[in-house]
């Protein structure tokens, strides 16, 4: 009987070949310098003490020459340290957790839909199909005004929701960090769809009696990616204002934005969006680096608003009956994919190791000059990051990014579980995901975190954080009473 020759893929573990390649390329300078240093050391050891002393004595040092040669080095070093951007630290953050009285199980949501849309059973059935496939769980929350039949989205109710969500998150953050109102130098509040007068940032200033010279900003209309836009703005402000603290508040107020019509594309947000908010404390103070949880490494923003389809794919408008809502286009996922492609093209060179950049470059050259049909190489971002926080905008968003970035189930676990437990909390969802990773005890010193968010306009924004210290499993936070139950299995369809 002929001997069966084992295949190469079985006899040689290809993954180890790839690991060897990555280690070789990423440490190429070390491999080149070590032999040189060894050779110099051996040569020095061959010389006796008298020869070394003779060489030292043969060198003639002139004070003027020393000063002249030292000046360029000192000048370059001074310019480098003066122009070096300040380090931005994330001291801590806090996420709002709604009370159980705001909980909206599937049965309650569908009962309300049937009563509100009793003259339009097809719209009710459509919402049920969306909810079955949404990836949401039974514990997501909506504000009190939406629990009424019919809902009562008044200005007073909207302000009430804003006060509860924002003040609760800030109070918890102040308790965690010992932050006092007088210590806040910069305030940024982002809320896309609710923009009252006075602004939400003015509401925070009034509540906490902040200083009269505080630099406050209120961002609206920027969608679910506004949280990272706020981080980018805070970073820029902290670069020019030394020894300062920045308080960033990210939320979306649901009360005034509940759609009461029957247009299918505008009913989607009703099924997905839920209450939530987060308060984040950033600092550029050197003394805060020892207690801060993370250091901000990069922020990359991509704007596709010049394209008409991208601009209108998430659009607030009136339906034929004059009822206002958010229209989500069918092209949303395609546009999000294009925005993501542009974003990772920019962020890739900043974060990817040399081995991945070399493979990407070789594939690009091969496609350009040899074989245009060659499959493009997708960089392995798992080599650059230990944790991924993908905006929990919906199951389709998470599925698409997991597929395109070739991520494992564990890499997207925080996003899926956040969507299941809290729903789409808009710009604050990234912080619930970060909190999930911490609650699971997975965040270690030196770990890198990639936050990815999408928003109307259309925008794709990224932030990269590096963990300053190993995070102890928190005893509080939004996951306090349920983390032991997670992760849970989320079926493709939940029959209602």
PDB file of C-alpha atoms in Angstrom, residues 168-468:
ATOM      1  CA  UNK A 168     -27.291  61.113  36.831  1.00  0.00           C
ATOM      2  CA  UNK A 169     -24.239  60.344  34.680  1.00  0.00           C
ATOM      3  CA  UNK A 170     -22.369  63.484  35.816  1.00  0.00           C
ATOM      4  CA  UNK A 171     -23.203  62.904  39.502  1.00  0.00           C
ATOM      5  CA  UNK A 172     -21.860  59.363  39.295  1.00  0.00           C
ATOM      6  CA  UNK A 173     -18.690  60.552  37.527  1.00  0.00           C
ATOM      7  CA  UNK A 174     -18.070  63.229  40.153  1.00  0.00           C
ATOM      8  CA  UNK A 175     -18.503  60.651  42.897  1.00  0.00           C
ATOM      9  CA  UNK A 176     -16.012  58.299  41.198  1.00  0.00           C
ATOM     10  CA  UNK A 177     -13.313  60.874  40.494  1.00  0.00           C
ATOM     11  CA  UNK A 178     -13.772  63.422  43.279  1.00  0.00           C
ATOM     12  CA  UNK A 179     -14.292  66.057  40.584  1.00  0.00           C
ATOM     13  CA  UNK A 180     -15.720  69.370  41.801  1.00  0.00           C
ATOM     14  CA  UNK A 181     -17.702  71.760  39.574  1.00  0.00           C
ATOM     15  CA  UNK A 182     -15.044  74.467  39.923  1.00  0.00           C
ATOM     16  CA  UNK A 183     -12.443  72.055  38.487  1.00  0.00           C
ATOM     17  CA  UNK A 184     -14.204  71.782  35.106  1.00  0.00           C
ATOM     18  CA  UNK A 185     -12.504  73.989  32.496  1.00  0.00           C
ATOM     19  CA  UNK A 186     -14.165  72.672  29.316  1.00  0.00           C
ATOM     20  CA  UNK A 187     -17.705  71.326  28.858  1.00  0.00           C
ATOM     21  CA  UNK A 188     -18.952  69.571  25.706  1.00  0.00           C
ATOM     22  CA  UNK A 189     -22.461  68.122  25.410  1.00  0.00           C
ATOM     23  CA  UNK A 190     -23.606  66.245  22.311  1.00  0.00           C
ATOM     24  CA  UNK A 191     -27.213  65.323  21.607  1.00  0.00           C
ATOM     25  CA  UNK A 192     -28.218  64.952  17.987  1.00  0.00           C
ATOM     26  CA  UNK A 193     -31.998  65.395  17.811  1.00  0.00           C
ATOM     27  CA  UNK A 194     -32.975  67.441  20.870  1.00  0.00           C
ATOM     28  CA  UNK A 195     -31.560  70.957  20.783  1.00  0.00           C
ATOM     29  CA  UNK A 196     -33.589  73.266  23.094  1.00  0.00           C
ATOM     30  CA  UNK A 197     -32.931  76.878  24.063  1.00  0.00           C
ATOM     31  CA  UNK A 198     -31.130  77.419  26.375  1.00  0.00           C
ATOM     32  CA  UNK A 199     -28.859  74.576  25.263  1.00  0.00           C
ATOM     33  CA  UNK A 200     -28.174  71.354  27.144  1.00  0.00           C
ATOM     34  CA  UNK A 201     -24.655  72.586  27.947  1.00  0.00           C
ATOM     35  CA  UNK A 202     -26.184  75.728  29.508  1.00  0.00           C
ATOM     36  CA  UNK A 203     -28.493  73.440  31.499  1.00  0.00           C
ATOM     37  CA  UNK A 204     -25.421  71.660  32.937  1.00  0.00           C
ATOM     38  CA  UNK A 205     -23.726  74.987  33.714  1.00  0.00           C
ATOM     39  CA  UNK A 206     -26.835  76.130  35.578  1.00  0.00           C
ATOM     40  CA  UNK A 207     -27.298  72.895  37.509  1.00  0.00           C
ATOM     41  CA  UNK A 208     -23.706  72.664  38.793  1.00  0.00           C
ATOM     42  CA  UNK A 209     -23.043  76.431  38.966  1.00  0.00           C
ATOM     43  CA  UNK A 210     -19.946  76.119  36.797  1.00  0.00           C
ATOM     44  CA  UNK A 211     -17.429  78.941  36.465  1.00  0.00           C
ATOM     45  CA  UNK A 212     -18.284  81.964  34.350  1.00  0.00           C
ATOM     46  CA  UNK A 213     -15.145  81.522  32.208  1.00  0.00           C
ATOM     47  CA  UNK A 214     -15.848  77.870  31.327  1.00  0.00           C
ATOM     48  CA  UNK A 215     -15.518  76.970  27.647  1.00  0.00           C
ATOM     49  CA  UNK A 216     -18.825  75.237  26.872  1.00  0.00           C
ATOM     50  CA  UNK A 217     -20.003  73.707  23.601  1.00  0.00           C
ATOM     51  CA  UNK A 218     -23.267  72.079  22.514  1.00  0.00           C
ATOM     52  CA  UNK A 219     -23.164  69.754  19.476  1.00  0.00           C
ATOM     53  CA  UNK A 220     -26.396  68.719  17.731  1.00  0.00           C
ATOM     54  CA  UNK A 221     -27.463  67.051  14.483  1.00  0.00           C
ATOM     55  CA  UNK A 222     -24.290  64.951  14.200  1.00  0.00           C
ATOM     56  CA  UNK A 223     -25.802  61.514  14.760  1.00  0.00           C
ATOM     57  CA  UNK A 224     -24.508  58.480  16.586  1.00  0.00           C
ATOM     58  CA  UNK A 225     -20.862  59.326  15.897  1.00  0.00           C
ATOM     59  CA  UNK A 226     -21.104  62.655  17.765  1.00  0.00           C
ATOM     60  CA  UNK A 227     -19.516  61.137  20.875  1.00  0.00           C
ATOM     61  CA  UNK A 228     -16.158  60.720  19.131  1.00  0.00           C
ATOM     62  CA  UNK A 229     -16.519  64.160  17.541  1.00  0.00           C
ATOM     63  CA  UNK A 230     -16.833  65.530  21.083  1.00  0.00           C
ATOM     64  CA  UNK A 231     -13.703  63.612  22.104  1.00  0.00           C
ATOM     65  CA  UNK A 232     -11.857  65.093  19.109  1.00  0.00           C
ATOM     66  CA  UNK A 233     -13.008  68.618  20.007  1.00  0.00           C
ATOM     67  CA  UNK A 234     -11.975  68.105  23.633  1.00  0.00           C
ATOM     68  CA  UNK A 235      -8.567  66.859  22.508  1.00  0.00           C
ATOM     69  CA  UNK A 236      -7.991  69.955  20.361  1.00  0.00           C
ATOM     70  CA  UNK A 237      -9.053  72.272  23.197  1.00  0.00           C
ATOM     71  CA  UNK A 238      -6.845  70.478  25.729  1.00  0.00           C
ATOM     72  CA  UNK A 239      -3.865  70.936  23.398  1.00  0.00           C
ATOM     73  CA  UNK A 240      -4.118  74.719  23.693  1.00  0.00           C
ATOM     74  CA  UNK A 241      -5.313  74.990  27.309  1.00  0.00           C
ATOM     75  CA  UNK A 242      -2.702  73.515  29.659  1.00  0.00           C
ATOM     76  CA  UNK A 243      -3.484  71.997  33.044  1.00  0.00           C
ATOM     77  CA  UNK A 244      -7.209  71.607  32.260  1.00  0.00           C
ATOM     78  CA  UNK A 245     -10.098  69.193  32.722  1.00  0.00           C
ATOM     79  CA  UNK A 246     -12.717  68.532  30.034  1.00  0.00           C
ATOM     80  CA  UNK A 247     -16.147  67.070  30.787  1.00  0.00           C
ATOM     81  CA  UNK A 248     -17.788  65.382  27.781  1.00  0.00           C
ATOM     82  CA  UNK A 249     -21.445  64.302  27.920  1.00  0.00           C
ATOM     83  CA  UNK A 250     -22.849  62.058  25.165  1.00  0.00           C
ATOM     84  CA  UNK A 251     -26.539  61.211  24.979  1.00  0.00           C
ATOM     85  CA  UNK A 252     -29.634  61.034  22.786  1.00  0.00           C
ATOM     86  CA  UNK A 253     -32.988  62.206  24.103  1.00  0.00           C
ATOM     87  CA  UNK A 254     -35.695  59.833  22.865  1.00  0.00           C
ATOM     88  CA  UNK A 255     -38.864  61.606  24.076  1.00  0.00           C
ATOM     89  CA  UNK A 256     -39.365  64.193  21.287  1.00  0.00           C
ATOM     90  CA  UNK A 257     -38.232  61.849  18.522  1.00  0.00           C
ATOM     91  CA  UNK A 258     -40.738  59.002  18.786  1.00  0.00           C
ATOM     92  CA  UNK A 259     -42.314  58.607  15.342  1.00  0.00           C
ATOM     93  CA  UNK A 260     -46.108  58.275  15.455  1.00  0.00           C
ATOM     94  CA  UNK A 261     -46.692  57.674  11.742  1.00  0.00           C
ATOM     95  CA  UNK A 262     -46.783  54.527   9.603  1.00  0.00           C
ATOM     96  CA  UNK A 263     -43.907  54.909   7.100  1.00  0.00           C
ATOM     97  CA  UNK A 264     -41.786  51.768   7.376  1.00  0.00           C
ATOM     98  CA  UNK A 265     -38.391  53.418   6.851  1.00  0.00           C
ATOM     99  CA  UNK A 266     -39.240  55.857   9.659  1.00  0.00           C
ATOM    100  CA  UNK A 267     -40.532  53.192  12.074  1.00  0.00           C
ATOM    101  CA  UNK A 268     -37.111  51.526  12.322  1.00  0.00           C
ATOM    102  CA  UNK A 269     -35.681  53.987  14.899  1.00  0.00           C
ATOM    103  CA  UNK A 270     -38.676  53.307  17.194  1.00  0.00           C
ATOM    104  CA  UNK A 271     -37.635  49.646  17.315  1.00  0.00           C
ATOM    105  CA  UNK A 272     -33.918  50.229  17.908  1.00  0.00           C
ATOM    106  CA  UNK A 273     -33.262  53.443  19.861  1.00  0.00           C
ATOM    107  CA  UNK A 274     -33.382  53.384  23.663  1.00  0.00           C
ATOM    108  CA  UNK A 275     -32.469  55.576  26.668  1.00  0.00           C
ATOM    109  CA  UNK A 276     -28.813  56.075  27.515  1.00  0.00           C
ATOM    110  CA  UNK A 277     -26.051  58.548  28.195  1.00  0.00           C
ATOM    111  CA  UNK A 278     -22.442  58.797  29.355  1.00  0.00           C
ATOM    112  CA  UNK A 279     -20.199  61.367  31.061  1.00  0.00           C
ATOM    113  CA  UNK A 280     -16.447  61.271  30.386  1.00  0.00           C
ATOM    114  CA  UNK A 281     -13.658  63.142  32.190  1.00  0.00           C
ATOM    115  CA  UNK A 282     -10.579  64.001  30.103  1.00  0.00           C
ATOM    116  CA  UNK A 283      -7.454  65.710  31.404  1.00  0.00           C
ATOM    117  CA  UNK A 284      -4.060  66.904  30.167  1.00  0.00           C
ATOM    118  CA  UNK A 285      -2.581  67.191  33.667  1.00  0.00           C
ATOM    119  CA  UNK A 286       0.591  65.157  34.141  1.00  0.00           C
ATOM    120  CA  UNK A 287      -0.372  64.122  37.639  1.00  0.00           C
ATOM    121  CA  UNK A 288      -3.545  62.475  36.274  1.00  0.00           C
ATOM    122  CA  UNK A 289      -1.607  59.922  34.212  1.00  0.00           C
ATOM    123  CA  UNK A 290      -1.172  57.755  37.304  1.00  0.00           C
ATOM    124  CA  UNK A 291      -4.869  57.482  38.104  1.00  0.00           C
ATOM    125  CA  UNK A 292      -6.281  57.731  34.560  1.00  0.00           C
ATOM    126  CA  UNK A 293      -7.716  54.601  32.982  1.00  0.00           C
ATOM    127  CA  UNK A 294      -6.710  55.319  29.385  1.00  0.00           C
ATOM    128  CA  UNK A 295      -4.576  57.550  27.187  1.00  0.00           C
ATOM    129  CA  UNK A 296      -5.946  58.859  23.903  1.00  0.00           C
ATOM    130  CA  UNK A 297      -3.718  57.775  21.009  1.00  0.00           C
ATOM    131  CA  UNK A 298      -5.581  58.728  17.818  1.00  0.00           C
ATOM    132  CA  UNK A 299      -8.866  60.150  16.544  1.00  0.00           C
ATOM    133  CA  UNK A 300      -9.683  59.732  12.843  1.00  0.00           C
ATOM    134  CA  UNK A 301     -12.802  61.281  11.308  1.00  0.00           C
ATOM    135  CA  UNK A 302     -14.272  60.497   7.876  1.00  0.00           C
ATOM    136  CA  UNK A 303     -17.003  62.661   6.325  1.00  0.00           C
ATOM    137  CA  UNK A 304     -18.951  61.459   3.272  1.00  0.00           C
ATOM    138  CA  UNK A 305     -21.474  64.314   3.190  1.00  0.00           C
ATOM    139  CA  UNK A 306     -20.342  65.513  -0.252  1.00  0.00           C
ATOM    140  CA  UNK A 307     -22.170  62.533  -1.759  1.00  0.00           C
ATOM    141  CA  UNK A 308     -25.955  63.056  -2.010  1.00  0.00           C
ATOM    142  CA  UNK A 309     -26.840  59.449  -1.165  1.00  0.00           C
ATOM    143  CA  UNK A 310     -24.585  59.485   1.875  1.00  0.00           C
ATOM    144  CA  UNK A 311     -25.978  62.841   3.000  1.00  0.00           C
ATOM    145  CA  UNK A 312     -29.596  61.630   2.861  1.00  0.00           C
ATOM    146  CA  UNK A 313     -29.213  58.034   4.094  1.00  0.00           C
ATOM    147  CA  UNK A 314     -30.148  59.099   7.662  1.00  0.00           C
ATOM    148  CA  UNK A 315     -32.548  61.994   7.208  1.00  0.00           C
ATOM    149  CA  UNK A 316     -35.030  63.744   9.507  1.00  0.00           C
ATOM    150  CA  UNK A 317     -38.174  64.603   7.566  1.00  0.00           C
ATOM    151  CA  UNK A 318     -41.963  64.713   7.536  1.00  0.00           C
ATOM    152  CA  UNK A 319     -44.046  61.867   6.157  1.00  0.00           C
ATOM    153  CA  UNK A 320     -47.063  62.523   3.851  1.00  0.00           C
ATOM    154  CA  UNK A 321     -49.242  63.048   6.962  1.00  0.00           C
ATOM    155  CA  UNK A 322     -46.842  65.709   8.304  1.00  0.00           C
ATOM    156  CA  UNK A 323     -45.431  63.540  11.110  1.00  0.00           C
ATOM    157  CA  UNK A 324     -41.714  64.004  11.756  1.00  0.00           C
ATOM    158  CA  UNK A 325     -39.327  61.078  11.986  1.00  0.00           C
ATOM    159  CA  UNK A 326     -35.925  59.731  10.949  1.00  0.00           C
ATOM    160  CA  UNK A 327     -35.806  58.038   7.554  1.00  0.00           C
ATOM    161  CA  UNK A 328     -33.187  55.256   7.322  1.00  0.00           C
ATOM    162  CA  UNK A 329     -32.251  54.532   3.708  1.00  0.00           C
ATOM    163  CA  UNK A 330     -31.917  51.019   2.267  1.00  0.00           C
ATOM    164  CA  UNK A 331     -28.423  52.032   1.095  1.00  0.00           C
ATOM    165  CA  UNK A 332     -27.295  52.663   4.675  1.00  0.00           C
ATOM    166  CA  UNK A 333     -25.085  49.569   5.010  1.00  0.00           C
ATOM    167  CA  UNK A 334     -23.408  50.107   1.628  1.00  0.00           C
ATOM    168  CA  UNK A 335     -22.636  53.741   2.500  1.00  0.00           C
ATOM    169  CA  UNK A 336     -21.406  52.727   5.960  1.00  0.00           C
ATOM    170  CA  UNK A 337     -19.077  50.203   4.316  1.00  0.00           C
ATOM    171  CA  UNK A 338     -17.597  52.874   2.037  1.00  0.00           C
ATOM    172  CA  UNK A 339     -17.126  55.252   4.970  1.00  0.00           C
ATOM    173  CA  UNK A 340     -15.454  52.505   6.995  1.00  0.00           C
ATOM    174  CA  UNK A 341     -13.116  51.716   4.097  1.00  0.00           C
ATOM    175  CA  UNK A 342     -11.990  55.354   3.940  1.00  0.00           C
ATOM    176  CA  UNK A 343     -11.592  55.505   7.705  1.00  0.00           C
ATOM    177  CA  UNK A 344      -9.440  52.375   8.040  1.00  0.00           C
ATOM    178  CA  UNK A 345      -7.295  53.510   5.094  1.00  0.00           C
ATOM    179  CA  UNK A 346      -6.388  56.540   7.209  1.00  0.00           C
ATOM    180  CA  UNK A 347      -6.099  54.832  10.583  1.00  0.00           C
ATOM    181  CA  UNK A 348      -4.250  51.750   9.280  1.00  0.00           C
ATOM    182  CA  UNK A 349      -0.794  53.353   8.900  1.00  0.00           C
ATOM    183  CA  UNK A 350      -1.131  54.857  12.402  1.00  0.00           C
ATOM    184  CA  UNK A 351      -1.824  51.598  14.227  1.00  0.00           C
ATOM    185  CA  UNK A 352      -0.925  48.540  12.139  1.00  0.00           C
ATOM    186  CA  UNK A 353       2.407  46.762  12.685  1.00  0.00           C
ATOM    187  CA  UNK A 354       4.993  46.821   9.886  1.00  0.00           C
ATOM    188  CA  UNK A 355       4.194  43.225   8.864  1.00  0.00           C
ATOM    189  CA  UNK A 356       0.581  44.086   8.016  1.00  0.00           C
ATOM    190  CA  UNK A 357       1.489  47.332   6.263  1.00  0.00           C
ATOM    191  CA  UNK A 358       4.061  45.496   4.107  1.00  0.00           C
ATOM    192  CA  UNK A 359       1.546  42.838   3.045  1.00  0.00           C
ATOM    193  CA  UNK A 360      -1.038  45.520   2.242  1.00  0.00           C
ATOM    194  CA  UNK A 361       1.527  47.472   0.158  1.00  0.00           C
ATOM    195  CA  UNK A 362       2.670  44.382  -1.775  1.00  0.00           C
ATOM    196  CA  UNK A 363      -0.945  43.440  -2.557  1.00  0.00           C
ATOM    197  CA  UNK A 364      -1.697  46.997  -3.686  1.00  0.00           C
ATOM    198  CA  UNK A 365       1.322  47.008  -6.031  1.00  0.00           C
ATOM    199  CA  UNK A 366       0.385  43.566  -7.400  1.00  0.00           C
ATOM    200  CA  UNK A 367      -3.192  44.699  -8.118  1.00  0.00           C
ATOM    201  CA  UNK A 368      -1.960  47.910  -9.737  1.00  0.00           C
ATOM    202  CA  UNK A 369       0.736  46.527 -12.031  1.00  0.00           C
ATOM    203  CA  UNK A 370       0.247  42.755 -12.396  1.00  0.00           C
ATOM    204  CA  UNK A 371      -3.216  41.361 -11.672  1.00  0.00           C
ATOM    205  CA  UNK A 372      -6.160  43.761 -11.130  1.00  0.00           C
ATOM    206  CA  UNK A 373      -8.401  40.795 -10.260  1.00  0.00           C
ATOM    207  CA  UNK A 374      -6.243  39.820  -7.290  1.00  0.00           C
ATOM    208  CA  UNK A 375      -8.266  39.836  -4.082  1.00  0.00           C
ATOM    209  CA  UNK A 376      -7.369  42.911  -1.978  1.00  0.00           C
ATOM    210  CA  UNK A 377      -5.583  42.149   1.269  1.00  0.00           C
ATOM    211  CA  UNK A 378      -7.592  43.017   4.382  1.00  0.00           C
ATOM    212  CA  UNK A 379      -5.179  44.011   7.162  1.00  0.00           C
ATOM    213  CA  UNK A 380      -5.426  42.011  10.361  1.00  0.00           C
ATOM    214  CA  UNK A 381      -6.493  44.672  12.847  1.00  0.00           C
ATOM    215  CA  UNK A 382      -6.353  42.065  15.593  1.00  0.00           C
ATOM    216  CA  UNK A 383      -2.585  42.643  15.459  1.00  0.00           C
ATOM    217  CA  UNK A 384      -3.173  46.297  16.395  1.00  0.00           C
ATOM    218  CA  UNK A 385      -5.971  46.046  18.984  1.00  0.00           C
ATOM    219  CA  UNK A 386      -6.975  43.790  21.831  1.00  0.00           C
ATOM    220  CA  UNK A 387     -10.524  45.167  22.124  1.00  0.00           C
ATOM    221  CA  UNK A 388     -13.119  46.476  19.657  1.00  0.00           C
ATOM    222  CA  UNK A 389     -16.041  48.759  20.548  1.00  0.00           C
ATOM    223  CA  UNK A 390     -18.273  48.880  17.473  1.00  0.00           C
ATOM    224  CA  UNK A 391     -21.251  51.228  17.647  1.00  0.00           C
ATOM    225  CA  UNK A 392     -24.270  49.122  18.642  1.00  0.00           C
ATOM    226  CA  UNK A 393     -26.473  50.648  15.953  1.00  0.00           C
ATOM    227  CA  UNK A 394     -28.106  47.353  15.083  1.00  0.00           C
ATOM    228  CA  UNK A 395     -27.357  43.727  14.437  1.00  0.00           C
ATOM    229  CA  UNK A 396     -26.631  44.349  10.729  1.00  0.00           C
ATOM    230  CA  UNK A 397     -23.954  46.949  11.563  1.00  0.00           C
ATOM    231  CA  UNK A 398     -22.135  44.591  13.937  1.00  0.00           C
ATOM    232  CA  UNK A 399     -22.440  41.641  11.523  1.00  0.00           C
ATOM    233  CA  UNK A 400     -21.025  43.663   8.638  1.00  0.00           C
ATOM    234  CA  UNK A 401     -18.017  44.933  10.587  1.00  0.00           C
ATOM    235  CA  UNK A 402     -17.294  41.497  12.034  1.00  0.00           C
ATOM    236  CA  UNK A 403     -17.265  40.074   8.509  1.00  0.00           C
ATOM    237  CA  UNK A 404     -15.228  42.882   6.892  1.00  0.00           C
ATOM    238  CA  UNK A 405     -12.619  43.077   9.659  1.00  0.00           C
ATOM    239  CA  UNK A 406     -12.519  39.283  10.119  1.00  0.00           C
ATOM    240  CA  UNK A 407     -13.204  39.505  13.851  1.00  0.00           C
ATOM    241  CA  UNK A 408     -14.042  36.642  16.180  1.00  0.00           C
ATOM    242  CA  UNK A 409     -17.250  36.349  18.204  1.00  0.00           C
ATOM    243  CA  UNK A 410     -15.349  37.461  21.315  1.00  0.00           C
ATOM    244  CA  UNK A 411     -14.132  40.632  19.600  1.00  0.00           C
ATOM    245  CA  UNK A 412     -17.718  41.772  18.924  1.00  0.00           C
ATOM    246  CA  UNK A 413     -19.157  40.367  22.155  1.00  0.00           C
ATOM    247  CA  UNK A 414     -19.212  43.754  23.919  1.00  0.00           C
ATOM    248  CA  UNK A 415     -21.141  45.325  21.030  1.00  0.00           C
ATOM    249  CA  UNK A 416     -23.696  42.522  20.747  1.00  0.00           C
ATOM    250  CA  UNK A 417     -24.313  42.333  24.491  1.00  0.00           C
ATOM    251  CA  UNK A 418     -24.669  46.118  24.760  1.00  0.00           C
ATOM    252  CA  UNK A 419     -27.252  46.069  21.959  1.00  0.00           C
ATOM    253  CA  UNK A 420     -29.069  43.229  23.720  1.00  0.00           C
ATOM    254  CA  UNK A 421     -29.106  44.813  27.199  1.00  0.00           C
ATOM    255  CA  UNK A 422     -29.433  48.543  26.429  1.00  0.00           C
ATOM    256  CA  UNK A 423     -30.455  48.806  22.763  1.00  0.00           C
ATOM    257  CA  UNK A 424     -29.063  51.492  20.471  1.00  0.00           C
ATOM    258  CA  UNK A 425     -28.180  54.311  22.870  1.00  0.00           C
ATOM    259  CA  UNK A 426     -26.701  56.343  20.001  1.00  0.00           C
ATOM    260  CA  UNK A 427     -23.396  58.135  20.718  1.00  0.00           C
ATOM    261  CA  UNK A 428     -23.102  56.729  24.246  1.00  0.00           C
ATOM    262  CA  UNK A 429     -23.183  53.046  23.188  1.00  0.00           C
ATOM    263  CA  UNK A 430     -19.372  52.918  22.886  1.00  0.00           C
ATOM    264  CA  UNK A 431     -19.024  53.633  26.606  1.00  0.00           C
ATOM    265  CA  UNK A 432     -21.453  50.883  27.593  1.00  0.00           C
ATOM    266  CA  UNK A 433     -19.280  48.539  25.525  1.00  0.00           C
ATOM    267  CA  UNK A 434     -16.084  49.741  27.199  1.00  0.00           C
ATOM    268  CA  UNK A 435     -17.804  49.230  30.553  1.00  0.00           C
ATOM    269  CA  UNK A 436     -18.741  45.661  29.531  1.00  0.00           C
ATOM    270  CA  UNK A 437     -15.110  44.772  28.804  1.00  0.00           C
ATOM    271  CA  UNK A 438     -14.064  46.201  32.175  1.00  0.00           C
ATOM    272  CA  UNK A 439     -16.890  44.391  34.004  1.00  0.00           C
ATOM    273  CA  UNK A 440     -15.656  41.129  32.496  1.00  0.00           C
ATOM    274  CA  UNK A 441     -12.155  41.828  33.885  1.00  0.00           C
ATOM    275  CA  UNK A 442     -10.554  41.751  30.435  1.00  0.00           C
ATOM    276  CA  UNK A 443      -8.933  45.195  30.335  1.00  0.00           C
ATOM    277  CA  UNK A 444      -5.205  44.902  31.069  1.00  0.00           C
ATOM    278  CA  UNK A 445      -2.404  47.450  31.165  1.00  0.00           C
ATOM    279  CA  UNK A 446      -1.133  48.196  27.664  1.00  0.00           C
ATOM    280  CA  UNK A 447      -4.280  46.918  25.922  1.00  0.00           C
ATOM    281  CA  UNK A 448      -5.389  48.957  22.921  1.00  0.00           C
ATOM    282  CA  UNK A 449      -9.061  49.719  22.265  1.00  0.00           C
ATOM    283  CA  UNK A 450     -10.604  50.726  18.927  1.00  0.00           C
ATOM    284  CA  UNK A 451     -13.897  52.613  19.113  1.00  0.00           C
ATOM    285  CA  UNK A 452     -15.778  52.829  15.791  1.00  0.00           C
ATOM    286  CA  UNK A 453     -18.935  54.911  15.351  1.00  0.00           C
ATOM    287  CA  UNK A 454     -21.219  55.809  12.429  1.00  0.00           C
ATOM    288  CA  UNK A 455     -23.489  58.816  12.190  1.00  0.00           C
ATOM    289  CA  UNK A 456     -25.749  60.845   9.941  1.00  0.00           C
ATOM    290  CA  UNK A 457     -24.120  63.077   7.420  1.00  0.00           C
ATOM    291  CA  UNK A 458     -22.648  60.440   6.675  1.00  0.00           C
ATOM    292  CA  UNK A 459     -19.717  59.963   9.058  1.00  0.00           C
ATOM    293  CA  UNK A 460     -17.448  57.187  10.277  1.00  0.00           C
ATOM    294  CA  UNK A 461     -15.239  58.126  13.228  1.00  0.00           C
ATOM    295  CA  UNK A 462     -12.593  56.186  15.138  1.00  0.00           C
ATOM    296  CA  UNK A 463     -10.806  56.660  18.442  1.00  0.00           C
ATOM    297  CA  UNK A 464      -7.876  54.614  19.721  1.00  0.00           C
ATOM    298  CA  UNK A 465      -7.183  54.319  23.461  1.00  0.00           C
ATOM    299  CA  UNK A 466      -4.339  52.646  25.339  1.00  0.00           C
ATOM    300  CA  UNK A 467      -5.027  51.232  28.798  1.00  0.00           C
ATOM    301  CA  UNK A 468      -2.863  52.923  31.457  1.00  0.00           C
TER     302      UNK A 468
END
